[in-house]
CSV table of C-alpha atoms and ligand atoms in Angstrom, one decimal:
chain,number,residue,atom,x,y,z
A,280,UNK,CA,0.0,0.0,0.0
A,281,UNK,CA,1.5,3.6,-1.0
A,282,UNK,CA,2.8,5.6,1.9
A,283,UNK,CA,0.1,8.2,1.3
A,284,UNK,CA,-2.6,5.8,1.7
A,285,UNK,CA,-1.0,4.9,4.7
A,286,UNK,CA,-0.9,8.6,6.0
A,287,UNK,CA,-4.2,9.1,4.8
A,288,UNK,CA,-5.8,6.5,6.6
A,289,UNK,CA,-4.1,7.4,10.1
A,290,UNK,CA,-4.7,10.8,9.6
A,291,UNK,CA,-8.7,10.1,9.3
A,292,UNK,CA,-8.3,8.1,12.5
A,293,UNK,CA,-6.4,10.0,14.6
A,294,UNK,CA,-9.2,12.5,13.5
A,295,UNK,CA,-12.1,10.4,14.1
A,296,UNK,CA,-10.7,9.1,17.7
A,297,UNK,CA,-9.4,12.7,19.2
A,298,UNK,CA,-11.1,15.6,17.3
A,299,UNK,CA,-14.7,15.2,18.7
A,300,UNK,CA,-13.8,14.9,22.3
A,301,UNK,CA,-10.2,17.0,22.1
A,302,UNK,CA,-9.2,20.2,21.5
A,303,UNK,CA,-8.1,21.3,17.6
A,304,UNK,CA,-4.5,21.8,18.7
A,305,UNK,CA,-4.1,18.8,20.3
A,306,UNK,CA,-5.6,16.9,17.7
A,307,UNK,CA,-4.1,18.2,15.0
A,308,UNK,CA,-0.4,18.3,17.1
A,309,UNK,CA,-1.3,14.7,17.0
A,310,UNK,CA,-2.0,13.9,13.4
A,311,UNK,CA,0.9,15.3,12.5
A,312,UNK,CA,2.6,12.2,14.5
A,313,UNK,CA,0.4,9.6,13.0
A,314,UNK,CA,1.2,10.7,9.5
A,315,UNK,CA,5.2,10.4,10.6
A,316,UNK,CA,4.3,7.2,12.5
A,317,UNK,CA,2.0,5.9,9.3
A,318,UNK,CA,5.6,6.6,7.3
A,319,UNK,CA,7.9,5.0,9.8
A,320,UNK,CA,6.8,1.1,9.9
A,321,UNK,CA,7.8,1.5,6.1
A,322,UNK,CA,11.3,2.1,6.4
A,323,UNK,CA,12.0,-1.4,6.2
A,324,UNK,CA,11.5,-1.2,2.3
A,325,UNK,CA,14.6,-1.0,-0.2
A,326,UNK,CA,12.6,2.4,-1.9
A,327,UNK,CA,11.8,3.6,1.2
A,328,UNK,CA,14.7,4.0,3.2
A,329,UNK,CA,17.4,6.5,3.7
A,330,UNK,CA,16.8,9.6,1.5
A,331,UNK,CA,13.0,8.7,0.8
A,332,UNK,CA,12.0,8.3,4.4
A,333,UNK,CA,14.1,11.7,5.0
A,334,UNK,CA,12.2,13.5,2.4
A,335,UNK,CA,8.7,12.2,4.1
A,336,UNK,CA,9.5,13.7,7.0
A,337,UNK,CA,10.7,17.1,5.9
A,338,UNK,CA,7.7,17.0,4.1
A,339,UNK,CA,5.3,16.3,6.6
A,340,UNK,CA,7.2,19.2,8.6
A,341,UNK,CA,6.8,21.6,5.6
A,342,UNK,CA,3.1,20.9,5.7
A,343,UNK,CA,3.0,21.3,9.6
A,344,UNK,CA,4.3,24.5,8.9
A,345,UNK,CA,2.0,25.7,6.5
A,346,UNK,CA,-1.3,24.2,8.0
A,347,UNK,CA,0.0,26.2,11.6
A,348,UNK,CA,0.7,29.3,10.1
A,349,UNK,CA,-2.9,28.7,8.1
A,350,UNK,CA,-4.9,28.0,11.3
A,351,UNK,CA,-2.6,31.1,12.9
A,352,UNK,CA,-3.6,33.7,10.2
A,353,UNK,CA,-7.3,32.4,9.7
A,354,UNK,CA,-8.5,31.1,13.4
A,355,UNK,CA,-5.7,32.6,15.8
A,356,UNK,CA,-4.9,28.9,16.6
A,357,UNK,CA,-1.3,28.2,17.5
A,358,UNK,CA,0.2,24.8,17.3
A,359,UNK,CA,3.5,26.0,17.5
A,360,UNK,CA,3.3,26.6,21.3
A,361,UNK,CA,1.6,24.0,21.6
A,362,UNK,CA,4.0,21.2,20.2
A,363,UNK,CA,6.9,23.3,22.0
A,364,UNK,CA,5.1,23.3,25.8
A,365,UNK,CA,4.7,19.3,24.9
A,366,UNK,CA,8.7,18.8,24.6
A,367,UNK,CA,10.3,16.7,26.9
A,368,UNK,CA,13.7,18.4,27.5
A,369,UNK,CA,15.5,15.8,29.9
A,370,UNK,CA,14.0,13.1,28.1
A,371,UNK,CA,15.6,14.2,24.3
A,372,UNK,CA,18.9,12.3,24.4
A,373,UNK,CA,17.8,8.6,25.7
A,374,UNK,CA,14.3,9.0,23.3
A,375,UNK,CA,16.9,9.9,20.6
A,376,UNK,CA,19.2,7.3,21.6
A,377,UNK,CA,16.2,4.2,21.5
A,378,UNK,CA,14.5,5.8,18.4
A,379,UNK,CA,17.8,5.7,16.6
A,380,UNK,CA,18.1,2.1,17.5
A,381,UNK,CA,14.9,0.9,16.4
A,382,UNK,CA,15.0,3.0,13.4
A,383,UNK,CA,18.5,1.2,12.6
A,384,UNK,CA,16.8,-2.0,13.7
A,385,UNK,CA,14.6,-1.3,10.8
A,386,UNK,CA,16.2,-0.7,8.1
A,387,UNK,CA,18.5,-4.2,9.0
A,388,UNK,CA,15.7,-5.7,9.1
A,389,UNK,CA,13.1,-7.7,6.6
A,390,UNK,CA,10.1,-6.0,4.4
A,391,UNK,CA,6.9,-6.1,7.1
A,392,UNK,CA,9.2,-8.1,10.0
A,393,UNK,CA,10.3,-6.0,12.7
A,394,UNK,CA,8.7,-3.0,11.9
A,395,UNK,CA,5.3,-4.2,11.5
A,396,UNK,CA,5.5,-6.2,14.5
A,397,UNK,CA,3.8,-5.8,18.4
A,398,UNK,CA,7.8,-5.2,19.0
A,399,UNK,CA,8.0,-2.5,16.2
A,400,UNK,CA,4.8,-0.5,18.2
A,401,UNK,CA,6.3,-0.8,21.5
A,402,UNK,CA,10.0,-0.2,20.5
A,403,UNK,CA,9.0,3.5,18.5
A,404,UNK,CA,6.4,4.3,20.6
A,405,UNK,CA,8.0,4.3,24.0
A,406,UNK,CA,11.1,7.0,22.6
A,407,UNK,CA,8.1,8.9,20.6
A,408,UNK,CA,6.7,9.1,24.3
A,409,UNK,CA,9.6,10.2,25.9
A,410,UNK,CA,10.3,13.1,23.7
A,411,UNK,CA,6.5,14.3,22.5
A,412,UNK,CA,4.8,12.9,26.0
A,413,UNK,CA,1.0,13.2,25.2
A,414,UNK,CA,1.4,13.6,21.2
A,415,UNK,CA,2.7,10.1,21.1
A,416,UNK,CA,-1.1,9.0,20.9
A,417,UNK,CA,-1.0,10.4,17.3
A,418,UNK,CA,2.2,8.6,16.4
A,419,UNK,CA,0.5,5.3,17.6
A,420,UNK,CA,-2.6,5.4,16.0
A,421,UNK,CA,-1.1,6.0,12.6
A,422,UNK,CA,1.6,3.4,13.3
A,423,UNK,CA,-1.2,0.9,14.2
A,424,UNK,CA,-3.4,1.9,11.7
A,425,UNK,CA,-0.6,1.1,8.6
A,426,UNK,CA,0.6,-2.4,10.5
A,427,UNK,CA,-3.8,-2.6,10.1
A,428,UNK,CA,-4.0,-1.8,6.4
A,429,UNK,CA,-1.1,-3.9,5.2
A,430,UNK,CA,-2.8,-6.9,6.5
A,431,UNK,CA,-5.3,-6.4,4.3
A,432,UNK,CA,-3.7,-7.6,1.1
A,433,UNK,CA,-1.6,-10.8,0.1
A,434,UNK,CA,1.8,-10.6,1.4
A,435,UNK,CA,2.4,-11.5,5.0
A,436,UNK,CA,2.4,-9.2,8.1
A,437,UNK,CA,5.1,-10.8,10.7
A,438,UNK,CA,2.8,-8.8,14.1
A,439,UNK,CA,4.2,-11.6,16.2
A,440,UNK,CA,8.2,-11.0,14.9
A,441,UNK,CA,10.7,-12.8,15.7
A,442,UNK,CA,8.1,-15.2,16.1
A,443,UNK,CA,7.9,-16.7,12.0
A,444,UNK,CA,3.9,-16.8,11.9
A,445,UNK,CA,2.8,-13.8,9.6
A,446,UNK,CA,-0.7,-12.8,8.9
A,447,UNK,CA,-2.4,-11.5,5.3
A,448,UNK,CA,-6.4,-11.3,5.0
A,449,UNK,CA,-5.5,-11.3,1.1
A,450,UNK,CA,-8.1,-9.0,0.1
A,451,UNK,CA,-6.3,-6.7,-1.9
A,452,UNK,CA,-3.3,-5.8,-3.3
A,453,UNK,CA,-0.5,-3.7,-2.4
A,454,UNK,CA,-0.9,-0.8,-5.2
A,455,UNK,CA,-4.1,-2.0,-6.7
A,456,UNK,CA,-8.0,-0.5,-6.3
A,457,UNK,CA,-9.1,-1.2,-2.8
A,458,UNK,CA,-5.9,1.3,-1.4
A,459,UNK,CA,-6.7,4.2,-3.8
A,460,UNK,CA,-10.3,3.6,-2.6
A,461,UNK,CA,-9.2,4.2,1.0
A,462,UNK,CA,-6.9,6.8,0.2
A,463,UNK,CA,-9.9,8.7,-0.9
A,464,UNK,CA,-12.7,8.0,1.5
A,465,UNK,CA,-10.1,8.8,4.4
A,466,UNK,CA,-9.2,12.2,2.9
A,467,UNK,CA,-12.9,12.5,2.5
A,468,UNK,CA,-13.7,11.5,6.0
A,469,UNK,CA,-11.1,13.6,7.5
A,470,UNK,CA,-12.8,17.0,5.7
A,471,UNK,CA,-16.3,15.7,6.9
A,472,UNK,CA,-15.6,15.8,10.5
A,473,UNK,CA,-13.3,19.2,10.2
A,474,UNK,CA,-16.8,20.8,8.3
A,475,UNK,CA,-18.8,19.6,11.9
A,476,UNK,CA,-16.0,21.0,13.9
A,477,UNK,CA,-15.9,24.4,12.2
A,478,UNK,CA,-19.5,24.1,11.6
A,479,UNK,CA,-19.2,24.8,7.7
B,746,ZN,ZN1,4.0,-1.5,5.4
């Protein structure tokens, strides 16, 4: 499945689970994580790695920074504070040191092993914790959400890693209609529940 399938799907959820009970900058502090964490369990592809997986990421920034400076100009929301007040300081260098690791420990490792295992969640999620304390929930959903999605289609989902026992519901495949149909209806889903919010 595409990595903006991926996004786009994590980005509706993290929408649909935080938005209606959660305030805007909080929610949207968080789907910022779940499109990084959507792209993360990923790295573990040859096409994906190194300068691809780099260029997700200062791309999901780039539109951080644009959709804060939107909702700054247009609503006098700031998600800038926000993200900055949700920092933990003493916590930076061992988070950095562990997501490092596992992010090294992905890219040694197989396609949709390590990565898209129970191991994977726990071993990204606990240093995404440490250094973005609440925002992690973001991070998790979308990182859930793509280990989720690529079960859907043929090739095998190793949840249990090291364990050798994969799982595939072989609905669909990888690239073919069912992910551009989800790609789609989770953009669409996402606008619907910002028109409620904003009442539009
Ligand atoms: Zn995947």
């Amino acid at each position: 499945m595409p990595g903006k399938t991926h996004a786009a799907i994590g980005v509706m959820l993290t929408t649909m689970i935080l938005l209606p009970t959660n305030d805007i900058k909080y929610t949207l502090a968080n789907t910022a994580l779940a499109v990084v964490g959507a792209f993360t369990v990923d790295i573990d592809t040859a096409k994906s790695q190194g300068a691809t997986f780099l260029k997700k990421i200062f791309g999901t920034i780039v539109a951080v920074i644009i959709l804060g400076a939107i909702l700054k100009i247009e609503y006098n929301i700031n998600i800038f504070n926000y993200i900055l007040e949700n920092r933990a300081i003493h916590q930076l260098i061992p988070g950095l040191s562990i997501l490092v690791g596992a992010l090294i420990m992905g890219v040694i490792t197989p396609h949709r092993s390590f990565t898209h295992s129970m191991v994977g969640v726990i071993a990204f999620t606990i240093p995404i914790y440490m250094l973005a304390g609440p925002l992690y929930k973001g991070f998790l959903i979308g990182y859930i959400a793509h280990i989720l999605a690529d079960m859907l289609n043929e090739k095998e989902v190793k949840i249990l890693w090291p364990m050798k026992k994969g799982i595939c519901l072989n609905l669909c495949s990888a690239d073919g209609i069912v992910a551009k149909i989800l790609f789609v209806v989770s953009i669409g889903v996402t606008v619907l529940q910002y028109k409620n919010y904003f009442n539009i």
